[in-house]
Coordinates of C-alpha atoms in Angstrom, one line a residue:
M180 CA 0.0 0.0 0.0
F181 CA 1.4 3.3 -1.0
H182 CA 1.1 6.3 1.2
E183 CA 0.3 9.6 -0.4
I184 CA 3.1 12.1 -0.1
P185 CA 1.8 15.3 1.4
K186 CA 2.0 18.2 -0.9
E187 CA 4.4 20.9 0.1
Q188 CA 2.6 24.1 1.0
P189 CA 3.4 27.0 -1.3
H190 CA 6.1 29.2 0.3
T191 CA 5.2 32.9 0.7
P192 CA 8.3 35.0 0.7
L193 CA 8.7 37.1 3.8
L194 CA 9.8 40.0 1.7
D195 CA 6.3 40.1 0.2
Q196 CA 5.0 40.8 3.7
V197 CA 7.4 43.6 4.4
E198 CA 6.7 46.9 2.7
N199 CA 8.1 49.1 5.4
P200 CA 10.2 48.9 8.6
E201 CA 7.1 48.9 10.8
Q202 CA 6.1 45.6 9.2
L203 CA 9.7 44.3 9.5
R204 CA 9.6 45.0 13.2
G205 CA 6.5 42.9 13.4
L206 CA 8.4 39.7 12.4
N207 CA 9.9 37.3 14.9
E208 CA 13.6 37.6 15.3
S209 CA 14.0 34.0 14.1
E210 CA 12.5 35.0 10.7
L211 CA 15.1 37.6 10.0
P212 CA 17.8 35.4 8.5
Q213 CA 15.2 34.2 5.9
L214 CA 14.2 37.8 5.2
A215 CA 17.9 38.7 4.7
N216 CA 18.4 35.9 2.2
E217 CA 15.3 37.0 0.2
L218 CA 16.5 40.6 0.3
R219 CA 19.8 39.7 -1.1
E220 CA 18.2 37.6 -3.9
Y221 CA 15.9 40.5 -4.7
L222 CA 18.8 42.9 -4.8
L223 CA 20.6 40.7 -7.3
F224 CA 17.5 40.6 -9.5
S225 CA 16.6 44.2 -9.3
V226 CA 20.1 45.7 -10.0
G227 CA 20.5 43.2 -12.8
Q228 CA 17.5 44.8 -14.4
T229 CA 18.5 48.4 -13.9
G230 CA 22.3 48.5 -13.4
G231 CA 23.8 50.5 -10.5
H232 CA 26.0 50.1 -7.5
F233 CA 26.1 46.5 -6.5
G234 CA 28.8 45.1 -4.3
A235 CA 28.4 47.4 -1.3
G236 CA 24.7 46.8 -1.0
L237 CA 25.2 43.0 -1.0
G238 CA 27.6 43.5 1.9
V239 CA 25.2 45.3 4.2
V240 CA 22.0 43.2 3.8
E241 CA 22.2 41.9 7.4
L242 CA 23.1 45.3 8.8
T243 CA 20.2 46.9 7.0
V244 CA 17.7 44.4 8.3
A245 CA 19.1 44.7 11.9
L246 CA 19.1 48.5 11.9
H247 CA 15.5 48.8 10.8
Y248 CA 14.5 46.1 13.2
I249 CA 16.1 47.7 16.3
Y250 CA 15.7 51.4 15.5
N251 CA 12.3 53.1 15.2
T252 CA 12.8 54.5 11.7
P253 CA 12.1 57.0 10.3
E254 CA 11.8 58.7 13.8
D255 CA 15.3 57.4 14.5
R256 CA 17.6 58.7 11.9
L257 CA 19.8 56.5 9.7
V258 CA 22.4 58.4 7.6
W259 CA 24.0 56.3 4.9
D260 CA 27.4 57.5 3.7
V261 CA 28.0 57.9 0.0
G262 CA 24.8 55.9 -0.7
H263 CA 26.4 53.0 -2.6
Q264 CA 25.2 50.7 0.2
A265 CA 21.7 52.0 0.4
Y266 CA 19.8 49.8 -2.1
P267 CA 18.7 47.3 0.5
H268 CA 17.5 50.2 2.6
K269 CA 15.4 51.5 -0.4
I270 CA 13.8 48.0 -0.9
L271 CA 12.8 47.8 2.8
T272 CA 11.4 51.4 2.9
E273 CA 8.3 51.3 0.6
R274 CA 10.2 51.4 -2.7
R275 CA 10.5 47.7 -3.6
G276 CA 7.7 48.0 -6.2
V277 CA 9.5 50.8 -8.1
M278 CA 13.1 49.5 -7.9
A279 CA 12.8 48.8 -11.7
T280 CA 12.9 52.6 -12.2
L281 CA 16.2 53.1 -10.4
R282 CA 18.5 55.5 -12.1
Q283 CA 16.0 56.3 -14.8
K284 CA 14.2 59.5 -15.8
G285 CA 11.4 60.1 -13.3
G286 CA 12.4 57.1 -11.3
L287 CA 14.3 56.3 -8.1
A288 CA 17.5 58.2 -7.5
A289 CA 20.8 56.3 -7.4
F290 CA 21.5 57.6 -3.9
P291 CA 19.4 58.5 -0.8
K292 CA 17.4 61.6 -1.5
R293 CA 15.4 63.5 1.1
D294 CA 12.4 64.4 -1.1
E295 CA 12.1 60.7 -2.3
S296 CA 11.3 59.2 1.1
P297 CA 11.1 60.2 4.8
Y298 CA 13.4 57.3 5.5
D299 CA 16.2 59.0 3.5
T300 CA 17.2 61.4 6.2
F301 CA 20.1 63.0 4.3
G302 CA 20.9 63.3 0.6
V303 CA 24.3 61.9 -0.3
G304 CA 26.5 61.2 -3.2
H305 CA 30.0 62.3 -2.1
S306 CA 31.6 60.4 0.7
S307 CA 32.5 61.0 4.3
T308 CA 29.5 63.3 5.1
S309 CA 27.4 60.9 7.3
I310 CA 29.0 61.5 10.7
S311 CA 28.7 65.3 10.4
A312 CA 25.1 65.1 9.3
A313 CA 24.1 62.6 12.0
L314 CA 25.9 64.7 14.6
G315 CA 23.8 67.7 13.5
M316 CA 20.7 65.7 13.8
A317 CA 21.7 64.4 17.3
V318 CA 22.5 67.8 18.6
T319 CA 19.2 69.2 17.3
A320 CA 17.3 66.3 18.9
R321 CA 18.9 67.3 22.2
L322 CA 18.1 70.9 21.8
K323 CA 14.4 70.0 21.0
R324 CA 14.4 67.5 23.9
E325 CA 13.3 64.8 21.5
N326 CA 14.1 61.2 22.3
R327 CA 15.4 59.9 19.0
R328 CA 18.6 58.1 18.0
C329 CA 20.9 59.0 15.2
V330 CA 23.1 56.5 13.3
A331 CA 25.8 57.1 10.7
I332 CA 26.9 54.1 8.6
I333 CA 30.2 54.8 7.0
G334 CA 32.6 52.6 4.9
D335 CA 36.3 52.1 5.6
G336 CA 37.1 53.9 2.3
A337 CA 35.1 57.0 3.4
M338 CA 37.0 56.9 6.8
T339 CA 40.1 57.9 4.9
A340 CA 38.7 61.5 4.5
G341 CA 39.6 64.1 7.0
M342 CA 36.0 65.3 7.2
A343 CA 35.0 62.1 9.0
Y344 CA 37.6 62.7 11.7
E345 CA 36.6 66.3 12.1
A346 CA 33.1 65.2 12.9
I347 CA 34.3 62.4 15.3
N348 CA 36.4 64.9 17.2
H349 CA 33.4 67.3 17.5
A350 CA 31.0 64.6 18.4
A351 CA 33.1 63.5 21.3
D352 CA 33.4 67.1 22.5
L353 CA 29.6 67.5 22.4
K354 CA 29.1 64.1 24.0
A355 CA 26.3 63.6 21.5
N356 CA 23.9 60.6 21.7
M357 CA 24.8 59.0 18.4
L358 CA 26.2 55.8 16.9
V359 CA 28.8 55.6 14.2
I360 CA 29.0 52.2 12.4
L361 CA 32.2 51.5 10.5
N362 CA 31.5 49.0 7.8
D363 CA 35.0 47.6 7.2
N364 CA 34.9 45.5 4.0
D365 CA 38.5 46.1 3.3
M366 CA 37.5 47.9 0.1
S367 CA 36.8 51.4 -0.9
I368 CA 36.6 51.7 -4.7
S369 CA 40.2 51.1 -5.3
R370 CA 41.9 48.1 -3.7
N371 CA 45.2 49.8 -2.8
V372 CA 43.4 52.4 -0.6
G373 CA 42.5 49.4 1.5
G374 CA 40.5 48.8 4.7
L375 CA 41.2 50.6 7.9
S376 CA 42.4 47.4 9.6
N377 CA 45.0 46.6 6.9
Y378 CA 46.2 50.2 6.9
L379 CA 46.8 50.1 10.6
A380 CA 48.5 46.7 10.3
R381 CA 50.9 48.2 7.7
V382 CA 51.8 51.0 10.1
L383 CA 52.6 48.6 12.9
S384 CA 54.8 46.5 10.7
S385 CA 56.5 49.3 8.9
K386 CA 60.3 49.8 8.9
T387 CA 59.9 53.3 10.1
Y388 CA 58.0 52.2 13.2
H389 CA 60.5 49.5 14.0
H390 CA 63.5 51.8 13.3
I391 CA 62.1 54.3 15.8
R392 CA 61.4 51.6 18.3
E393 CA 64.9 50.0 18.1
G394 CA 66.6 53.4 18.0
S395 CA 64.9 54.3 21.3
K396 CA 66.0 51.1 22.9
K397 CA 69.7 51.7 22.1
V398 CA 69.6 55.2 23.3
L399 CA 67.5 54.9 26.5
H400 CA 68.1 51.3 27.6
A401 CA 71.1 52.4 29.8
I402 CA 68.8 54.8 31.7
P403 CA 66.2 52.6 33.4
S404 CA 63.8 55.4 34.3
A405 CA 63.8 56.9 30.9
W406 CA 63.5 53.5 29.2
E407 CA 60.5 52.6 31.3
L408 CA 58.8 55.9 30.3
A409 CA 59.7 55.3 26.7
R410 CA 58.3 51.8 26.9
R411 CA 55.0 53.0 28.3
T412 CA 54.9 55.7 25.7
E413 CA 55.5 53.2 23.0
E414 CA 52.6 51.0 24.2
H415 CA 50.4 54.1 24.4
M416 CA 51.3 55.2 20.9
K417 CA 50.8 51.6 19.6
G418 CA 47.4 51.6 21.2
M419 CA 46.5 54.9 19.7
I420 CA 46.7 53.5 16.2
I421 CA 44.8 50.3 16.9
P422 CA 41.1 50.9 16.0
G423 CA 39.6 50.3 19.5
T424 CA 42.0 52.6 21.4
L425 CA 42.1 55.1 18.6
F426 CA 38.4 55.8 18.8
E427 CA 38.3 55.5 22.6
E428 CA 41.0 58.1 22.8
M429 CA 38.9 60.4 20.6
G430 CA 36.0 60.1 23.0
F431 CA 33.9 57.3 21.6
N432 CA 32.8 54.0 23.3
Y433 CA 34.3 51.5 20.8
I434 CA 32.6 48.1 20.3
G435 CA 34.0 45.5 18.0
P436 CA 35.0 44.3 15.5
I437 CA 32.1 41.9 15.0
D438 CA 30.9 39.9 12.0
G439 CA 28.6 42.1 10.0
H440 CA 26.9 39.0 8.5
D441 CA 26.0 37.4 11.8
L442 CA 22.5 38.7 12.1
P443 CA 21.7 37.5 15.6
M444 CA 24.9 39.1 16.9
L445 CA 24.1 42.3 15.1
I446 CA 20.6 42.3 16.6
H447 CA 21.9 41.7 20.1
T448 CA 24.7 44.3 19.8
L449 CA 22.5 47.1 18.4
K450 CA 19.8 46.4 21.0
K451 CA 22.4 47.0 23.7
I452 CA 23.9 50.1 22.0
R453 CA 20.6 51.8 21.5
E454 CA 20.2 52.1 25.2
L455 CA 23.7 53.7 25.8
E456 CA 24.2 57.4 26.2
G457 CA 27.0 59.4 24.5
P458 CA 28.9 58.8 21.3
Q459 CA 29.2 55.1 20.4
F460 CA 31.3 53.4 17.7
L461 CA 30.5 50.0 16.3
H462 CA 33.1 48.3 14.1
I463 CA 31.7 45.6 11.8
V464 CA 33.5 43.5 9.3
T465 CA 31.7 42.5 6.1
K466 CA 32.4 41.1 2.7
K467 CA 31.7 43.3 -0.3
G468 CA 29.5 41.4 -2.8
K469 CA 28.4 38.9 -0.2
G470 CA 26.3 36.1 -1.6
F471 CA 27.4 36.6 -5.3
A472 CA 30.6 34.8 -6.0
P473 CA 31.8 36.9 -9.0
A474 CA 31.4 40.1 -6.9
E475 CA 33.1 38.5 -3.9
Q476 CA 36.1 37.6 -6.1
D477 CA 36.2 40.9 -8.0
P478 CA 34.8 43.6 -5.7
I479 CA 36.3 46.4 -7.9
G480 CA 34.7 45.1 -11.1
Y481 CA 31.4 44.6 -9.4
H482 CA 31.4 47.9 -7.4
A483 CA 28.7 48.9 -9.9
I484 CA 27.3 47.1 -12.9
T485 CA 25.4 48.0 -16.1
K486 CA 22.0 46.6 -16.9
L487 CA 22.3 42.8 -17.7
E488 CA 21.1 42.3 -21.2
P489 CA 19.9 38.8 -22.5
R490 CA 22.3 37.1 -24.8
A491 CA 21.4 37.4 -28.4
D492 CA 20.6 34.3 -30.5
A493 CA 23.8 33.2 -32.3
T494 CA 21.8 33.0 -35.5
Q495 CA 20.9 36.7 -35.1
A496 CA 24.2 37.9 -33.9
R497 CA 25.1 41.3 -35.1
P498 CA 28.5 42.1 -36.4
K499 CA 30.7 43.5 -33.7
Q500 CA 31.3 47.3 -34.0
P501 CA 34.8 48.5 -33.2
R502 CA 34.9 49.8 -29.7
R503 CA 35.7 53.5 -29.2
P504 CA 37.9 54.3 -26.3
K505 CA 36.5 56.2 -23.3
Y506 CA 37.9 59.6 -22.6
S507 CA 39.3 58.3 -19.3
A508 CA 41.3 55.7 -21.4
I509 CA 42.5 58.5 -23.7
F510 CA 43.8 60.3 -20.6
G511 CA 45.4 57.1 -19.1
Q512 CA 47.3 56.4 -22.3
W513 CA 48.4 60.0 -22.6
L514 CA 49.7 60.0 -19.0
C515 CA 51.9 56.9 -19.7
D516 CA 53.1 58.4 -23.0
M517 CA 54.0 61.7 -21.4
A518 CA 55.6 60.1 -18.3
A519 CA 57.9 58.2 -20.6
Q520 CA 59.0 61.5 -22.2
D521 CA 59.2 63.6 -19.0
E522 CA 60.4 62.1 -15.7
R523 CA 59.0 65.1 -13.8
L524 CA 55.5 63.9 -14.4
L525 CA 53.7 62.6 -11.3
G526 CA 50.2 61.2 -11.2
I527 CA 47.8 61.8 -8.3
T528 CA 44.3 60.5 -7.7
P529 CA 41.9 60.7 -4.8
A530 CA 41.0 56.9 -4.7
M531 CA 39.8 56.8 -8.3
K532 CA 42.5 54.7 -10.0
E533 CA 40.0 52.6 -11.9
G534 CA 37.5 55.4 -12.6
S535 CA 40.1 57.8 -13.9
D536 CA 42.0 54.9 -15.7
L537 CA 45.4 55.2 -14.0
I538 CA 45.8 51.4 -13.8
R539 CA 48.5 51.1 -16.4
F540 CA 50.3 54.2 -15.1
A541 CA 50.3 52.8 -11.5
Q542 CA 51.8 49.6 -12.8
Q543 CA 54.5 51.1 -15.0
Y544 CA 55.4 54.1 -12.8
Q545 CA 54.7 52.9 -9.3
E546 CA 57.1 55.4 -7.7
R547 CA 55.4 58.3 -9.5
Y548 CA 51.8 57.2 -8.8
F549 CA 50.1 58.6 -5.7
D550 CA 46.6 57.5 -4.5
V551 CA 45.8 59.7 -1.6
A552 CA 42.5 58.0 -0.7
I553 CA 39.3 60.0 -0.4
A554 CA 41.0 63.2 0.4
E555 CA 40.6 65.7 -2.5
Q556 CA 41.8 68.6 -0.5
H557 CA 45.0 66.8 0.3
A558 CA 45.4 65.7 -3.3
V559 CA 45.5 69.3 -4.5
T560 CA 47.9 70.6 -1.9
L561 CA 50.1 67.5 -2.3
A562 CA 50.4 68.5 -6.0
A563 CA 51.2 72.0 -4.9
G564 CA 54.1 70.8 -2.7
M565 CA 55.5 68.7 -5.5
A566 CA 55.3 71.6 -8.0
C567 CA 57.3 73.7 -5.5
E568 CA 60.1 71.3 -5.9
G569 CA 60.2 71.4 -9.7
M570 CA 57.9 68.4 -10.5
K571 CA 55.0 68.5 -12.9
P572 CA 52.1 66.8 -11.0
V573 CA 48.9 65.8 -12.9
V574 CA 45.8 65.6 -10.7
A575 CA 43.2 63.1 -12.2
I576 CA 39.9 64.1 -10.6
Y577 CA 36.2 64.0 -11.4
S578 CA 34.6 67.4 -11.8
T579 CA 32.2 66.8 -9.0
F580 CA 35.0 65.9 -6.6
L581 CA 37.2 68.8 -7.5
Q582 CA 34.5 71.0 -5.9
R583 CA 35.8 69.6 -2.5
G584 CA 39.3 70.9 -3.1
Y585 CA 38.4 74.3 -4.3
D586 CA 40.0 76.3 -1.5
Q587 CA 43.2 74.4 -2.0
L588 CA 43.0 75.0 -5.8
I589 CA 42.9 78.7 -5.2
H590 CA 45.0 79.2 -2.1
D591 CA 47.7 76.5 -2.6
V592 CA 48.0 76.3 -6.4
A593 CA 46.8 79.3 -8.2
V594 CA 47.9 82.1 -5.9
Q595 CA 51.4 80.6 -6.0
H596 CA 51.4 80.2 -9.8
L597 CA 52.3 76.5 -9.5
D598 CA 52.6 74.1 -12.4
V599 CA 49.7 71.7 -11.7
L600 CA 47.6 70.2 -14.4
F601 CA 44.0 69.2 -13.5
A602 CA 42.6 66.4 -15.7
I603 CA 38.9 66.8 -15.0
D604 CA 36.9 63.7 -15.8
R605 CA 33.1 63.4 -15.9
A606 CA 32.7 67.0 -16.9
G607 CA 29.2 67.9 -17.9
M608 CA 26.1 65.8 -17.0
V609 CA 26.6 62.1 -16.1
G610 CA 23.3 60.5 -16.8
E611 CA 21.9 58.1 -14.3
D612 CA 24.0 59.1 -11.3
G613 CA 22.1 62.4 -11.2
P614 CA 22.9 65.9 -9.8
T615 CA 25.2 64.8 -7.0
H616 CA 27.8 63.6 -9.6
G617 CA 27.2 66.0 -12.4
G618 CA 30.2 68.0 -13.5
C619 CA 28.1 71.1 -14.2
Y620 CA 30.1 73.9 -12.5
D621 CA 33.8 73.5 -13.2
I622 CA 33.9 76.0 -16.1
A623 CA 32.2 78.7 -13.9
F624 CA 34.3 78.1 -10.8
L625 CA 37.6 77.7 -12.7
R626 CA 37.5 80.6 -15.1
C627 CA 37.1 83.2 -12.3
I628 CA 40.5 82.2 -10.9
P629 CA 43.3 84.5 -12.2
E630 CA 45.8 82.8 -14.6
M631 CA 43.9 79.5 -14.6
V632 CA 43.8 78.0 -18.1
V633 CA 40.5 76.2 -18.9
M634 CA 40.4 74.0 -22.0
T635 CA 37.4 72.2 -23.5
P636 CA 38.4 69.6 -26.1
A637 CA 35.8 68.5 -28.6
N638 CA 37.1 65.0 -29.3
E639 CA 39.8 62.4 -28.5
N640 CA 42.6 64.1 -30.5
E641 CA 42.0 67.4 -28.9
T642 CA 41.9 65.8 -25.5
R643 CA 45.5 64.5 -25.9
Q644 CA 46.7 67.8 -27.4
M645 CA 45.2 69.9 -24.7
L646 CA 46.6 67.6 -22.0
T647 CA 50.0 68.2 -23.5
T648 CA 49.3 72.0 -23.8
G649 CA 48.4 72.2 -20.1
F650 CA 51.3 70.0 -19.0
L651 CA 53.8 72.3 -20.8
H652 CA 52.2 75.5 -19.6
N653 CA 53.9 77.4 -16.8
G654 CA 51.2 77.7 -14.2
P655 CA 47.9 76.0 -13.3
A656 CA 45.9 74.5 -16.1
S657 CA 42.8 72.3 -16.6
V658 CA 41.4 70.1 -19.3
R659 CA 37.7 69.0 -18.9
Y660 CA 36.4 65.9 -20.7
P661 CA 33.1 64.0 -20.3
R662 CA 32.1 60.5 -19.2
G663 CA 32.0 57.8 -21.8
T664 CA 33.3 57.6 -25.3
G665 CA 34.0 60.3 -27.9
P666 CA 33.1 60.5 -31.6
G667 CA 35.9 58.2 -32.7
A668 CA 38.3 60.9 -33.8
L669 CA 41.5 59.4 -32.3
V670 CA 44.1 59.5 -35.1
D671 CA 47.0 61.6 -33.8
V672 CA 48.8 59.8 -30.9
S673 CA 51.6 62.2 -30.7
L674 CA 52.4 64.5 -27.8
E675 CA 52.1 67.7 -29.8
P676 CA 50.4 70.7 -28.1
I677 CA 48.1 73.1 -29.8
T678 CA 48.4 76.9 -29.8
M679 CA 47.3 78.4 -26.4
G680 CA 44.0 80.3 -26.7
R681 CA 43.4 79.5 -30.3
G682 CA 40.0 78.3 -31.6
E683 CA 39.0 77.3 -35.2
I684 CA 36.1 77.6 -37.6
T685 CA 34.8 74.1 -38.5
R686 CA 32.0 75.2 -40.8
K687 CA 31.3 78.4 -42.7
G688 CA 27.8 79.6 -43.0
Q689 CA 25.7 82.8 -42.9
R690 CA 23.8 85.0 -40.5
V691 CA 24.2 82.7 -37.4
A692 CA 27.5 81.7 -35.7
I693 CA 27.4 78.9 -33.2
L694 CA 30.3 78.9 -30.7
A695 CA 30.8 75.4 -29.3
F696 CA 32.8 74.7 -26.2
G697 CA 33.8 71.0 -25.9
T698 CA 32.1 67.9 -27.1
V699 CA 28.8 69.7 -27.8
L700 CA 30.5 70.6 -31.1
A701 CA 28.9 67.5 -32.6
S702 CA 25.4 68.9 -31.9
A703 CA 26.4 72.3 -33.1
M704 CA 27.6 70.9 -36.4
E705 CA 24.4 68.9 -36.9
A706 CA 22.2 72.0 -36.2
A707 CA 24.4 74.1 -38.5
E708 CA 23.9 71.8 -41.4
S709 CA 20.1 72.4 -41.3
I710 CA 20.3 76.2 -41.1
D711 CA 23.6 76.9 -42.9
A712 CA 25.2 78.4 -39.8
T713 CA 28.9 79.0 -39.1
V714 CA 30.4 76.9 -36.4
A715 CA 33.4 77.7 -34.3
N716 CA 35.2 75.1 -32.1
M717 CA 36.3 77.6 -29.4
R718 CA 38.5 75.0 -27.5
F719 CA 39.5 77.5 -24.8
V720 CA 37.3 79.2 -22.3
K721 CA 40.3 80.9 -20.8
P722 CA 42.3 82.4 -22.5
M723 CA 39.6 82.9 -25.1
D724 CA 40.3 83.5 -28.7
E725 CA 39.2 87.1 -28.8
K726 CA 40.3 87.7 -32.4
L727 CA 38.0 84.8 -33.6
L728 CA 35.2 86.0 -31.3
I729 CA 35.3 89.6 -32.7
Q730 CA 35.5 88.3 -36.3
L731 CA 32.4 86.2 -35.8
A732 CA 30.5 88.9 -33.9
T733 CA 31.1 91.5 -36.6
S734 CA 30.1 89.2 -39.5
H735 CA 27.0 87.5 -38.2
E736 CA 23.5 88.7 -37.1
L737 CA 23.4 86.3 -34.1
L738 CA 25.8 84.4 -31.9
V739 CA 24.9 81.2 -30.1
T740 CA 27.2 79.8 -27.4
V741 CA 26.8 76.1 -26.6
E742 CA 28.4 74.4 -23.5
E743 CA 27.8 71.4 -21.3
G744 CA 28.2 73.4 -18.2
C745 CA 26.1 75.9 -16.2
I746 CA 25.0 79.0 -18.1
M747 CA 25.5 81.2 -15.1
G748 CA 29.1 82.2 -15.0
G749 CA 30.0 79.7 -17.8
A750 CA 31.7 80.0 -21.2
G751 CA 28.7 81.9 -22.6
S752 CA 29.0 84.4 -19.9
A753 CA 32.7 84.8 -20.8
V754 CA 31.7 85.5 -24.4
N755 CA 29.2 88.2 -23.2
E756 CA 31.9 89.8 -21.0
R757 CA 34.5 89.9 -23.9
L758 CA 32.0 91.5 -26.3
Q759 CA 31.0 94.1 -23.8
K760 CA 34.6 94.9 -23.1
A761 CA 35.2 95.3 -26.9
G762 CA 32.2 97.5 -27.2
I763 CA 30.5 95.2 -29.7
T764 CA 26.7 94.9 -29.6
V765 CA 25.4 91.7 -31.1
P766 CA 22.5 89.4 -30.0
V767 CA 23.8 86.4 -28.1
I768 CA 21.9 83.2 -27.1
N769 CA 23.6 81.2 -24.3
Q770 CA 22.7 77.5 -24.4
G771 CA 23.9 75.4 -21.5
I772 CA 22.7 73.8 -18.3
P773 CA 19.9 76.0 -16.8
D774 CA 19.8 77.2 -13.2
R775 CA 18.3 74.0 -11.8
Y776 CA 19.5 70.5 -10.9
I777 CA 19.2 68.1 -13.8
E778 CA 17.8 64.8 -12.4
A779 CA 18.8 61.3 -13.4
A780 CA 18.1 60.3 -17.0
S781 CA 20.1 59.0 -19.9
H782 CA 22.8 61.5 -21.0
T783 CA 20.9 61.9 -24.3
D784 CA 17.7 62.8 -22.5
Q785 CA 19.6 65.3 -20.3
L786 CA 21.1 67.0 -23.3
A787 CA 17.7 67.3 -24.9
E788 CA 16.2 68.7 -21.6
C789 CA 18.8 71.4 -21.6
G790 CA 18.5 72.2 -25.3
L791 CA 22.0 71.0 -26.0
D792 CA 21.1 68.5 -28.8
A793 CA 20.8 69.6 -32.4
E794 CA 17.1 70.1 -32.2
G795 CA 17.4 72.2 -29.0
I796 CA 20.0 74.5 -30.6
M797 CA 17.8 74.9 -33.8
N798 CA 14.7 75.6 -31.7
A799 CA 16.5 78.3 -29.7
I800 CA 17.6 80.0 -32.9
E801 CA 14.1 79.8 -34.5
R802 CA 12.5 81.3 -31.3
W803 CA 14.9 84.2 -31.5
F804 CA 14.2 85.0 -35.2
S805 CA 10.5 84.5 -34.6
G806 CA 10.6 87.1 -31.8
V807 CA 12.5 89.6 -34.0
N808 CA 10.1 89.3 -36.9
Q809 CA 6.6 88.7 -35.5
T810 CA 5.1 89.0 -39.0
K811 CA 6.6 85.6 -39.9
R812 CA 5.0 82.5 -38.4
H813 CA 8.2 80.6 -38.7
F814 CA 11.8 81.6 -39.4
Q815 CA 12.7 80.8 -42.9
Y816 CA 16.2 79.3 -42.8
P817 CA 18.5 80.4 -45.6
V818 CA 19.2 77.7 -48.2
P819 CA 22.6 76.1 -47.6
T820 CA 25.1 77.2 -50.1
K821 CA 26.7 74.5 -52.2
V822 CA 30.4 74.3 -52.3

């Protein structure tokens, strides 16, 4: 006789029962490991559909569950540093159903954003801000006599920035009721910056440390009282650079390190910490990419991923198109080529070796490569010190990160007329990463600095040429180039410079002259073909080609400036100023990024939104002519002249 095998009851995922942290806190503690597993699986699925930051989120799944389980969010404040690790947080805070819109136009932001959710207590994008923000919230809660807790979650890479330690120092002085969680996954973005624990281990094992220690022994061993004092001092100094004692000495109650993937331990620890008064510091150790083997093995490569596309049928395979190099790769190759020619060249990056493509340079010129960690201010002043000694430092930095070193750029480099070249990556809008990472302001904040050279190459060839021009220039210089690939114009791989401050006419037309700054030249050329306009590739914002500008202004009815930078104070403003100074009156349209933040969308959509594509440029010109001659319904473009 056969017994009927009972049918397995359908399994209802716990994640389907948890739309918000209040529902999460309604679960039994024994159910949380299952929820964490489902959350990790859902994160793998959702980011595979949309692309985005990946490895960091996988590493904090258990921590995210534990935090929302123990703390009464959003009344209690969670402040995520950078935001790379906040995707699990978004899923658990009423946004799981719209995760498919992540990093898309009108969808979820790539980082925590205050107007997106009350659970996003602080908008982030740049690193090392969480402790300062959480401290501000904790102090305000005390002033208002509100019983809420504030938690800052910061990665070990972000702990390399001075701002984090400034906040820790102040928090201890204020004796604020707050918790700082150090997520030590031995990874920032670049491996060689490393985890805090490895960094400290290197200090303890360094030749310098042992040389000082042995030298002290030899000198003081014959004087017992002095040697005993030195021995105690040595132990104290050693303790100062071990994480626990370091933060204890700074005024925090240090707890850890503990396993950041041990959910019961996290729950138990956070439950105890929440009841403690004063500044607390919890050190957890996690694995970036936890639960996804490729990300665990290659945390750099899986820091962020693009959308996973289904494989095409082999029978319908399209012929492979030749890959165009990214602008960052153009820079990386130029850096190696110039380093081979000039031994004074030194390369500096604030923890962006991979992003700025200094990988090959770091391998070939190890002694001339300097990764300063997430410390943009230090990167700029380090370069200034090197330039004082006759070297030619090149600072490879994203436009959005250069903002953090602006005081040093003025005070330490420009005022002292030092030879520092700034290779400014991700200039202009950056698509899905949104306004926190957009390089919209560098033209405006650079051109107001006396003697600063500001160059805007239109393609790959000009990028190489202008990098050489800036490197050979005596004084501070900058070259800005966008994210992604260029038009495929790389032909000249020499190290020849171009004439300083010299633009060129790339198309001759009539009535309208379009002055293009940078890679928007392609849109300008397309628009000009339809309306038979003149196009000038201006190349230099500062020094500007005033001879070319005056020539165009006196031979055309209308000038149109086009730049992928903010209109206010940008290259178009520079044109207006030069014309006024020369006493020339001519109508000018300034096309650029308007006075608002451009939200996440594809780069193509962002250009269209700002009127920086060919259609937008043509529409701006048509509106102007329509306004001048109201009797005509539409501007009649002149027929292009045949050559």
